[in-house]
Amino acid sequence: MNGKVFQPSGNYYDKYNTRNPIARSMMQGFLRSFVELAVIAEPVGTAIEIGCGEGELSMRLAGRGWKVQGCDISEDAVDEARRRAAAAGLPIPFRTLDIFSAKEACGRSDLVVCCEVMEHLEEPAIALDILAGLSCRYLLVSVPREPLWRALNMARGCYWKEFGNTPGHIQHWSKRAFLSLLQQRVQIVAVRSPLPWTLALCRVQ
């Protein structure tokens, strides 16, 4: 993994199916924004999700007609993604792979998705180059919006010793700072800001 990926530990939970009403409301906002940006990227074609986790976003794309493949650094997450896709009757191939190996392992796709990954990476600019290189048309990315993310963590009594920083988050972007990073490599098409994230759909130049 080239020493460039920090794999978080101890902070995984099923955020898409949480029973916490506040967290559930925020995740619904995230998912609405994700689908809105995916619609802008249509007509449907091929897609790859880097850092697919349990496969929720890949399955939503597949449900809209995208031909999707997904990968994640966590073998356990990939196993869960395979289980959920099979249960939903969606033929999505998932495999264990990190972002810095994807360039050699994956072909180019019309849409590349990378959500909640870049905050874990020591070299996000290099990762952005790889993501852009994997895309024929669009890149859809998201990161937590700081310092709001940490403030909300502390408000719910989490990670006080870390000043609200989620374990594994080593990059911290405001909305403006993240968009500035993206503009160095891609053209921003549309942005959504559901609490507390920044999502951007970009066109590869």
Coordinates of N, CA and C in Angstrom, one line a residue:
M1 N 0.8 -1.2 0.0 CA 0.0 0.0 0.0 C 0.9 1.3 0.0
N2 N 2.1 1.1 -0.3 CA 3.0 2.2 -0.5 C 3.2 3.2 0.7
G3 N 2.7 2.8 1.8 CA 2.8 3.7 3.0 C 1.9 5.0 2.9
K4 N 1.0 5.0 1.9 CA 0.3 6.2 1.7 C -1.2 6.2 2.2
V5 N -1.6 5.0 2.6 CA -3.0 4.9 3.0 C -2.9 4.6 4.5
F6 N -3.7 5.4 5.3 CA -3.9 5.1 6.7 C -5.2 4.4 6.8
Q7 N -5.2 3.1 7.2 CA -6.5 2.4 7.4 C -7.0 2.6 8.8
P8 N -8.2 3.3 8.9 CA -8.7 3.5 10.2 C -9.1 2.3 10.9
S9 N -9.1 2.3 12.3 CA -9.6 1.1 13.0 C -10.4 1.6 14.2
G10 N -11.4 0.8 14.5 CA -12.2 1.0 15.7 C -13.3 2.1 15.5
N11 N -13.5 2.6 14.4 CA -14.6 3.6 14.2 C -15.6 3.2 13.1
Y12 N -15.6 1.9 12.7 CA -16.6 1.5 11.7 C -17.9 1.2 12.3
Y13 N -18.9 1.7 11.7 CA -20.3 1.3 12.0 C -21.1 1.4 10.7
D14 N -22.3 0.8 10.7 CA -23.2 0.8 9.5 C -23.9 2.1 9.5
K15 N -23.3 3.2 9.0 CA -23.9 4.5 9.0 C -25.1 4.6 8.1
Y16 N -25.2 3.8 7.1 CA -26.4 3.9 6.2 C -27.6 3.3 6.8
N17 N -27.5 2.5 7.9 CA -28.6 1.9 8.5 C -28.7 2.1 10.0
T18 N -28.1 3.2 10.4 CA -28.1 3.6 11.8 C -29.5 3.9 12.3
R19 N -29.7 3.6 13.6 CA -31.0 3.8 14.2 C -31.1 5.2 14.8
N20 N -29.9 5.9 15.0 CA -29.9 7.2 15.6 C -30.7 8.2 14.6
P21 N -31.7 8.8 15.1 CA -32.6 9.6 14.2 C -31.8 10.8 13.6
I22 N -30.9 11.4 14.4 CA -30.1 12.6 13.8 C -29.1 12.1 12.8
A23 N -28.4 11.0 13.1 CA -27.5 10.5 12.1 C -28.2 10.0 10.9
R24 N -29.4 9.3 11.1 CA -30.1 8.9 9.9 C -30.6 10.0 9.0
S25 N -31.0 11.1 9.6 CA -31.4 12.3 8.8 C -30.2 12.8 8.0
M26 N -29.0 12.9 8.7 CA -27.9 13.4 8.0 C -27.5 12.5 6.8
M27 N -27.5 11.2 7.0 CA -27.2 10.2 6.0 C -28.2 10.3 4.8
Q28 N -29.4 10.5 5.1 CA -30.4 10.7 4.0 C -30.1 11.9 3.2
G29 N -29.7 13.0 3.9 CA -29.2 14.2 3.1 C -28.0 13.9 2.2
F30 N -27.1 13.1 2.8 CA -25.9 12.7 2.0 C -26.3 11.9 0.8
L31 N -27.2 10.9 1.0 CA -27.6 10.1 -0.1 C -28.4 10.8 -1.2
R32 N -29.3 11.7 -0.7 CA -30.0 12.6 -1.7 C -29.0 13.4 -2.6
S33 N -28.0 14.0 -1.9 CA -27.1 14.7 -2.7 C -26.2 13.9 -3.6
F34 N -25.9 12.7 -3.2 CA -25.1 11.8 -4.0 C -25.9 11.4 -5.3
V35 N -27.2 11.1 -5.1 CA -28.0 10.7 -6.3 C -28.2 11.9 -7.2
E36 N -28.4 13.1 -6.6 CA -28.6 14.3 -7.5 C -27.3 14.5 -8.4
L37 N -26.2 14.3 -7.8 CA -24.9 14.5 -8.6 C -24.8 13.3 -9.6
A38 N -25.2 12.1 -9.2 CA -25.1 11.0 -10.2 C -26.0 11.2 -11.4
V39 N -27.2 11.8 -11.1 CA -28.1 12.1 -12.2 C -27.5 13.1 -13.2
I40 N -26.8 14.1 -12.7 CA -26.1 15.0 -13.6 C -25.1 14.3 -14.4
A41 N -24.5 13.3 -13.9 CA -23.4 12.6 -14.7 C -24.0 11.6 -15.7
E42 N -25.3 11.4 -15.8 CA -25.9 10.6 -16.8 C -25.8 11.2 -18.1
P43 N -25.9 10.4 -19.3 CA -26.4 9.0 -19.3 C -25.5 8.0 -18.7
V44 N -26.2 6.9 -18.2 CA -25.4 5.9 -17.5 C -24.4 5.2 -18.4
G45 N -23.4 4.7 -17.7 CA -22.4 4.0 -18.4 C -21.6 3.1 -17.4
T46 N -20.3 3.1 -17.5 CA -19.5 2.3 -16.6 C -19.1 3.2 -15.4
A47 N -19.0 2.6 -14.2 CA -18.7 3.3 -13.0 C -17.8 2.4 -12.1
I48 N -16.9 3.0 -11.4 CA -16.1 2.3 -10.4 C -16.1 3.1 -9.1
E49 N -16.4 2.4 -8.0 CA -16.3 3.1 -6.7 C -15.0 2.7 -5.9
I50 N -14.2 3.7 -5.7 CA -12.9 3.4 -4.9 C -13.3 3.7 -3.4
G51 N -13.0 2.7 -2.6 CA -13.4 2.8 -1.2 C -14.9 2.6 -1.0
C52 N -15.4 1.4 -1.5 CA -16.8 1.2 -1.6 C -17.4 0.8 -0.2
G53 N -16.6 0.5 0.8 CA -17.2 0.2 2.1 C -18.2 -1.0 1.9
E54 N -19.4 -0.9 2.5 CA -20.3 -2.0 2.4 C -21.1 -2.0 1.1
G55 N -20.8 -1.1 0.2 CA -21.4 -1.2 -1.2 C -22.6 -0.4 -1.4
E56 N -23.0 0.5 -0.4 CA -24.3 1.2 -0.6 C -24.4 2.1 -1.8
L57 N -23.3 2.8 -2.0 CA -23.3 3.8 -3.2 C -23.2 3.0 -4.5
S58 N -22.4 2.0 -4.5 CA -22.4 1.2 -5.7 C -23.7 0.6 -6.1
M59 N -24.4 0.1 -5.1 CA -25.7 -0.5 -5.3 C -26.7 0.6 -5.8
R60 N -26.6 1.8 -5.3 CA -27.6 2.8 -5.8 C -27.3 3.2 -7.2
L61 N -26.0 3.2 -7.6 CA -25.7 3.4 -9.0 C -26.2 2.3 -9.9
A62 N -25.9 1.1 -9.4 CA -26.4 -0.1 -10.2 C -27.9 -0.1 -10.4
G63 N -28.6 0.4 -9.3 CA -30.0 0.5 -9.4 C -30.5 1.5 -10.4
R64 N -29.7 2.4 -10.8 CA -30.0 3.4 -11.8 C -29.5 3.0 -13.2
G65 N -28.9 1.8 -13.3 CA -28.5 1.3 -14.6 C -27.0 1.4 -14.9
W66 N -26.2 1.9 -14.0 CA -24.8 2.0 -14.2 C -24.2 0.5 -14.1
K67 N -23.2 0.3 -14.9 CA -22.4 -1.0 -14.8 C -21.3 -0.7 -13.9
V68 N -21.4 -1.2 -12.6 CA -20.5 -0.8 -11.5 C -19.6 -1.9 -11.1
Q69 N -18.4 -1.5 -10.7 CA -17.4 -2.3 -10.0 C -17.0 -1.5 -8.8
G70 N -16.6 -2.2 -7.7 CA -16.2 -1.5 -6.5 C -15.0 -2.2 -5.9
C71 N -14.2 -1.3 -5.1 CA -13.1 -1.9 -4.4 C -12.9 -1.1 -3.1
D72 N -12.3 -1.8 -2.1 CA -12.0 -1.2 -0.8 C -10.8 -1.8 -0.2
I73 N -10.1 -1.1 0.6 CA -8.9 -1.6 1.3 C -9.2 -2.7 2.3
S74 N -10.4 -2.7 2.8 CA -10.8 -3.6 3.9 C -11.5 -4.9 3.3
E75 N -10.9 -6.0 3.6 CA -11.4 -7.3 3.1 C -12.8 -7.6 3.7
D76 N -13.0 -7.2 5.0 CA -14.3 -7.4 5.6 C -15.4 -6.5 5.0
A77 N -15.0 -5.3 4.6 CA -16.0 -4.4 3.9 C -16.4 -5.0 2.6
V78 N -15.4 -5.5 1.8 CA -15.7 -6.1 0.5 C -16.6 -7.3 0.7
D79 N -16.3 -8.2 1.7 CA -17.2 -9.3 1.9 C -18.6 -8.9 2.2
E80 N -18.8 -7.9 3.0 CA -20.1 -7.4 3.3 C -20.8 -6.8 2.0
A81 N -20.0 -6.0 1.2 CA -20.5 -5.5 0.0 C -21.0 -6.6 -0.9
R82 N -20.3 -7.6 -1.1 CA -20.7 -8.8 -1.9 C -21.9 -9.4 -1.4
R83 N -22.0 -9.5 -0.1 CA -23.2 -10.2 0.5 C -24.5 -9.3 0.2
R84 N -24.3 -8.0 0.4 CA -25.5 -7.1 0.3 C -25.9 -7.0 -1.2
A85 N -24.9 -7.0 -2.1 CA -25.2 -6.9 -3.5 C -25.9 -8.2 -4.0
A86 N -25.4 -9.3 -3.5 CA -26.1 -10.6 -3.9 C -27.5 -10.7 -3.4
A87 N -27.7 -10.2 -2.1 CA -29.1 -10.2 -1.6 C -30.0 -9.3 -2.3
A88 N -29.5 -8.2 -2.9 CA -30.3 -7.3 -3.7 C -30.4 -7.7 -5.2
G89 N -29.7 -8.8 -5.5 CA -29.8 -9.3 -6.9 C -29.0 -8.4 -7.9
L90 N -28.0 -7.7 -7.4 CA -27.2 -6.8 -8.2 C -25.8 -7.5 -8.5
P91 N -25.5 -7.7 -9.8 CA -24.2 -8.4 -10.1 C -23.0 -7.4 -10.1
I92 N -22.6 -6.9 -9.0 CA -21.6 -5.9 -8.9 C -20.3 -6.7 -8.4
P93 N -19.2 -6.6 -9.2 CA -18.0 -7.2 -8.7 C -17.2 -6.3 -7.8
F94 N -16.9 -6.8 -6.6 CA -16.2 -6.1 -5.6 C -14.9 -6.8 -5.3
R95 N -13.8 -6.1 -5.0 CA -12.5 -6.7 -4.7 C -11.7 -5.8 -3.7
T96 N -10.8 -6.5 -3.0 CA -10.0 -5.8 -2.1 C -8.8 -5.1 -2.8
L97 N -8.8 -3.8 -2.7 CA -7.8 -3.0 -3.5 C -7.7 -1.7 -2.9
D98 N -6.5 -1.1 -2.8 CA -6.4 0.3 -2.3 C -6.3 1.3 -3.5
I99 N -6.5 2.5 -3.2 CA -6.6 3.5 -4.3 C -5.3 3.6 -5.1
F100 N -4.1 3.4 -4.5 CA -2.9 3.5 -5.2 C -2.5 2.3 -6.0
S101 N -3.3 1.3 -5.9 CA -3.1 0.1 -6.8 C -4.2 0.1 -7.9
A102 N -5.2 1.0 -7.8 CA -6.3 0.9 -8.8 C -5.9 1.3 -10.2
K103 N -4.9 2.1 -10.3 CA -4.5 2.6 -11.7 C -4.1 1.4 -12.5
E104 N -3.4 0.5 -12.0 CA -2.9 -0.7 -12.7 C -4.0 -1.8 -12.8
A105 N -4.8 -1.9 -11.8 CA -5.8 -3.0 -11.7 C -7.1 -2.8 -12.3
C106 N -7.5 -1.5 -12.5 CA -8.8 -1.2 -13.0 C -8.8 -0.5 -14.4
G107 N -9.7 -0.8 -15.2 CA -9.8 0.0 -16.5 C -10.5 1.3 -16.2
R108 N -10.5 2.2 -17.2 CA -11.1 3.5 -17.1 C -12.7 3.3 -17.1
S109 N -13.4 4.2 -16.4 CA -14.8 4.2 -16.3 C -15.4 5.6 -16.6
D110 N -16.6 5.6 -17.0 CA -17.3 6.9 -17.3 C -17.4 7.7 -16.0
L111 N -17.6 7.1 -14.9 CA -17.8 7.7 -13.6 C -17.0 7.1 -12.6
V112 N -16.2 7.8 -11.9 CA -15.4 7.3 -10.7 C -15.9 8.0 -9.5
V113 N -16.2 7.1 -8.5 CA -16.8 7.6 -7.2 C -15.7 7.3 -6.1
C114 N -15.5 8.3 -5.3 CA -14.6 8.1 -4.2 C -15.1 9.0 -3.0
C115 N -15.9 8.4 -2.2 CA -16.6 9.1 -1.1 C -16.0 8.7 0.3
E116 N -15.7 9.6 1.1 CA -15.2 9.4 2.5 C -13.9 8.6 2.5
V117 N -13.0 8.9 1.6 CA -11.7 8.2 1.5 C -10.6 9.2 1.6
M118 N -10.6 10.3 0.9 CA -9.5 11.2 0.8 C -9.0 11.8 2.1
E119 N -9.9 11.9 3.1 CA -9.5 12.4 4.4 C -8.5 11.4 5.1
H120 N -8.5 10.1 4.7 CA -7.6 9.1 5.3 C -6.2 9.0 4.6
L121 N -6.0 9.8 3.6 CA -4.8 9.6 2.7 C -3.7 10.6 3.0
E122 N -2.5 10.1 3.1 CA -1.4 11.0 3.4 C -1.0 11.9 2.1
E123 N -1.4 11.4 1.0 CA -1.0 12.1 -0.3 C -2.3 12.3 -1.1
P124 N -3.2 13.2 -0.7 CA -4.4 13.3 -1.5 C -4.3 13.8 -2.9
A125 N -3.3 14.7 -3.1 CA -3.1 15.2 -4.5 C -2.7 14.1 -5.5
I126 N -1.9 13.1 -5.0 CA -1.5 12.0 -5.8 C -2.8 11.1 -6.1
A127 N -3.5 10.9 -5.0 CA -4.8 10.2 -5.1 C -5.7 10.8 -6.2
L128 N -5.8 12.1 -6.1 CA -6.7 12.8 -7.1 C -6.2 12.6 -8.5
D129 N -4.9 12.6 -8.7 CA -4.4 12.3 -10.1 C -4.8 10.9 -10.5
I130 N -4.7 10.0 -9.6 CA -5.1 8.6 -9.9 C -6.6 8.5 -10.3
L131 N -7.4 9.1 -9.4 CA -8.8 9.1 -9.7 C -9.2 9.7 -11.0
A132 N -8.6 10.9 -11.3 CA -8.9 11.5 -12.6 C -8.4 10.6 -13.8
G133 N -7.3 9.9 -13.6 CA -6.8 9.1 -14.6 C -7.7 7.8 -14.9
L134 N -8.4 7.5 -13.8 CA -9.4 6.3 -14.0 C -10.6 6.7 -14.7
S135 N -10.9 8.0 -14.9 CA -12.2 8.5 -15.4 C -12.1 8.9 -16.8
C136 N -13.1 8.5 -17.6 CA -13.3 9.0 -19.0 C -14.1 10.3 -19.0
R137 N -15.0 10.5 -18.0 CA -15.9 11.6 -18.0 C -16.0 12.4 -16.7
Y138 N -16.4 11.7 -15.6 CA -16.8 12.3 -14.4 C -16.1 11.7 -13.2
L139 N -15.9 12.5 -12.2 CA -15.4 12.1 -10.9 C -16.4 12.7 -9.8
L140 N -16.8 11.8 -8.9 CA -17.7 12.2 -7.8 C -17.1 11.9 -6.5
V141 N -16.7 12.9 -5.7 CA -16.0 12.8 -4.5 C -16.7 13.5 -3.3
S142 N -16.4 13.0 -2.1 CA -16.9 13.7 -0.9 C -15.9 13.5 0.2
V143 N -15.9 14.5 1.1 CA -15.1 14.5 2.3 C -15.9 15.2 3.4
P144 N -15.6 14.9 4.7 CA -16.3 15.6 5.8 C -15.9 17.1 5.7
R145 N -16.9 18.0 6.1 CA -16.6 19.4 6.1 C -16.1 19.9 7.4
E146 N -14.9 20.4 7.5 CA -14.3 20.8 8.7 C -14.4 22.3 8.8
P147 N -14.4 22.8 10.1 CA -14.3 22.1 11.4 C -15.7 21.6 11.9
L148 N -16.7 21.7 11.0 CA -18.0 21.3 11.5 C -18.1 19.9 11.9
W149 N -17.4 19.0 11.1 CA -17.4 17.6 11.4 C -16.9 17.3 12.9
R150 N -15.8 17.9 13.2 CA -15.3 17.7 14.6 C -16.2 18.3 15.6
A151 N -16.8 19.5 15.3 CA -17.7 20.1 16.3 C -18.9 19.2 16.6
L152 N -19.4 18.6 15.5 CA -20.6 17.7 15.7 C -20.2 16.5 16.5
N153 N -19.0 16.0 16.2 CA -18.5 14.8 17.0 C -18.5 15.2 18.5
M154 N -17.9 16.3 18.8 CA -17.8 16.7 20.2 C -19.2 17.0 20.8
A155 N -20.1 17.5 20.0 CA -21.4 17.8 20.5 C -22.1 16.5 20.9
R156 N -21.8 15.4 20.3 CA -22.4 14.1 20.7 C -21.6 13.3 21.6
G157 N -20.5 14.0 22.1 CA -19.7 13.4 23.2 C -18.6 12.4 22.7
C158 N -18.2 12.5 21.4 CA -17.3 11.6 20.9 C -15.9 12.3 20.6
Y159 N -14.9 11.5 20.9 CA -13.5 11.9 20.5 C -13.1 13.2 21.2
W160 N -13.4 13.3 22.4 CA -13.0 14.6 23.1 C -11.5 14.8 23.2
K161 N -10.8 13.7 23.5 CA -9.3 13.8 23.6 C -8.7 14.1 22.3
E162 N -9.4 13.8 21.2 CA -8.9 14.1 19.8 C -9.5 15.4 19.3
F163 N -10.1 16.2 20.2 CA -10.8 17.4 19.8 C -11.8 17.2 18.6
G164 N -12.5 16.0 18.7 CA -13.6 15.7 17.8 C -13.1 15.1 16.5
N165 N -11.8 14.8 16.4 CA -11.3 14.2 15.1 C -11.6 12.7 15.1
T166 N -12.3 12.2 14.1 CA -12.5 10.8 13.9 C -11.2 10.1 13.7
P167 N -11.0 8.9 14.4 CA -9.8 8.2 14.2 C -9.6 7.8 12.7
G168 N -8.4 8.1 12.2 CA -8.1 7.8 10.8 C -8.1 9.0 9.9
H169 N -8.8 10.1 10.4 CA -8.8 11.3 9.5 C -7.6 12.1 9.7
I170 N -6.8 12.2 8.7 CA -5.5 12.9 8.7 C -5.5 14.1 7.8
Q171 N -6.5 14.3 7.0 CA -6.7 15.5 6.2 C -8.0 16.2 6.7
H172 N -8.0 17.5 6.7 CA -9.1 18.2 7.2 C -9.4 19.4 6.3
W173 N -10.5 19.4 5.6 CA -10.8 20.4 4.6 C -12.1 21.2 4.9
S174 N -12.0 22.5 4.8 CA -13.2 23.3 4.7 C -13.8 23.1 3.3
K175 N -15.0 23.5 3.0 CA -15.5 23.4 1.7 C -14.7 24.1 0.7
R176 N -14.3 25.3 1.0 CA -13.4 26.1 0.1 C -12.1 25.4 -0.2
A177 N -11.5 24.9 0.9 CA -10.2 24.3 0.7 C -10.2 23.0 -0.2
F178 N -11.3 22.3 0.0 CA -11.4 21.0 -0.7 C -11.7 21.3 -2.2
L179 N -12.6 22.3 -2.5 CA -12.8 22.6 -3.9 C -11.6 23.2 -4.5
S180 N -10.8 23.9 -3.8 CA -9.5 24.5 -4.3 C -8.6 23.4 -4.7
L181 N -8.5 22.3 -3.9 CA -7.7 21.1 -4.2 C -8.2 20.5 -5.5
L182 N -9.5 20.3 -5.7 CA -10.1 19.7 -6.9 C -9.8 20.5 -8.1
Q183 N -9.9 21.8 -8.0 CA -9.7 22.7 -9.2 C -8.3 22.7 -9.7
Q184 N -7.4 22.1 -9.0 CA -6.0 22.0 -9.5 C -5.9 20.9 -10.5
R185 N -6.9 20.0 -10.6 CA -6.8 18.8 -11.4 C -8.0 18.6 -12.3
V186 N -9.2 19.0 -11.9 CA -10.4 18.7 -12.6 C -11.3 20.0 -12.6
Q187 N -12.4 19.9 -13.5 CA -13.3 21.0 -13.6 C -14.6 20.6 -12.7
I188 N -14.9 21.5 -11.8 CA -16.0 21.3 -10.9 C -17.3 21.6 -11.7
V189 N -18.2 20.6 -11.7 CA -19.5 20.8 -12.4 C -20.6 21.2 -11.4
A190 N -20.7 20.5 -10.3 CA -21.8 20.8 -9.3 C -21.3 20.4 -7.9
V191 N -21.8 21.1 -6.9 CA -21.4 20.9 -5.5 C -22.6 20.8 -4.7
R192 N -22.6 19.9 -3.7 CA -23.7 19.8 -2.7 C -23.0 19.8 -1.3
S193 N -23.7 20.4 -0.4 CA -23.2 20.5 1.0 C -24.2 20.0 2.1
P194 N -24.6 18.8 2.0 CA -25.4 18.3 3.1 C -24.6 18.2 4.4
L195 N -25.3 18.5 5.5 CA -24.6 18.5 6.8 C -24.1 17.1 7.2
P196 N -22.8 16.9 7.5 CA -21.7 17.8 7.4 C -20.6 17.4 6.4
W197 N -21.0 17.4 5.1 CA -20.1 16.9 4.1 C -20.0 18.0 3.0
T198 N -19.0 17.8 2.1 CA -18.9 18.4 0.8 C -18.8 17.4 -0.2
L199 N -19.8 17.4 -1.2 CA -19.7 16.5 -2.3 C -19.5 17.3 -3.6
A200 N -18.7 16.8 -4.5 CA -18.5 17.5 -5.7 C -18.5 16.5 -6.9
L201 N -19.2 16.9 -8.0 CA -19.1 16.2 -9.2 C -18.2 17.0 -10.2
C202 N -17.2 16.3 -10.7 CA -16.2 17.0 -11.5 C -16.1 16.3 -12.9
R203 N -15.7 17.2 -13.8 CA -15.4 16.6 -15.2 C -13.9 16.6 -15.3
V204 N -13.5 15.4 -15.8 CA -12.0 15.3 -16.0 C -11.6 16.1 -17.3
Q205 N -10.6 16.9 -17.1 CA -10.1 17.7 -18.2 C -9.2 17.0 -19.1

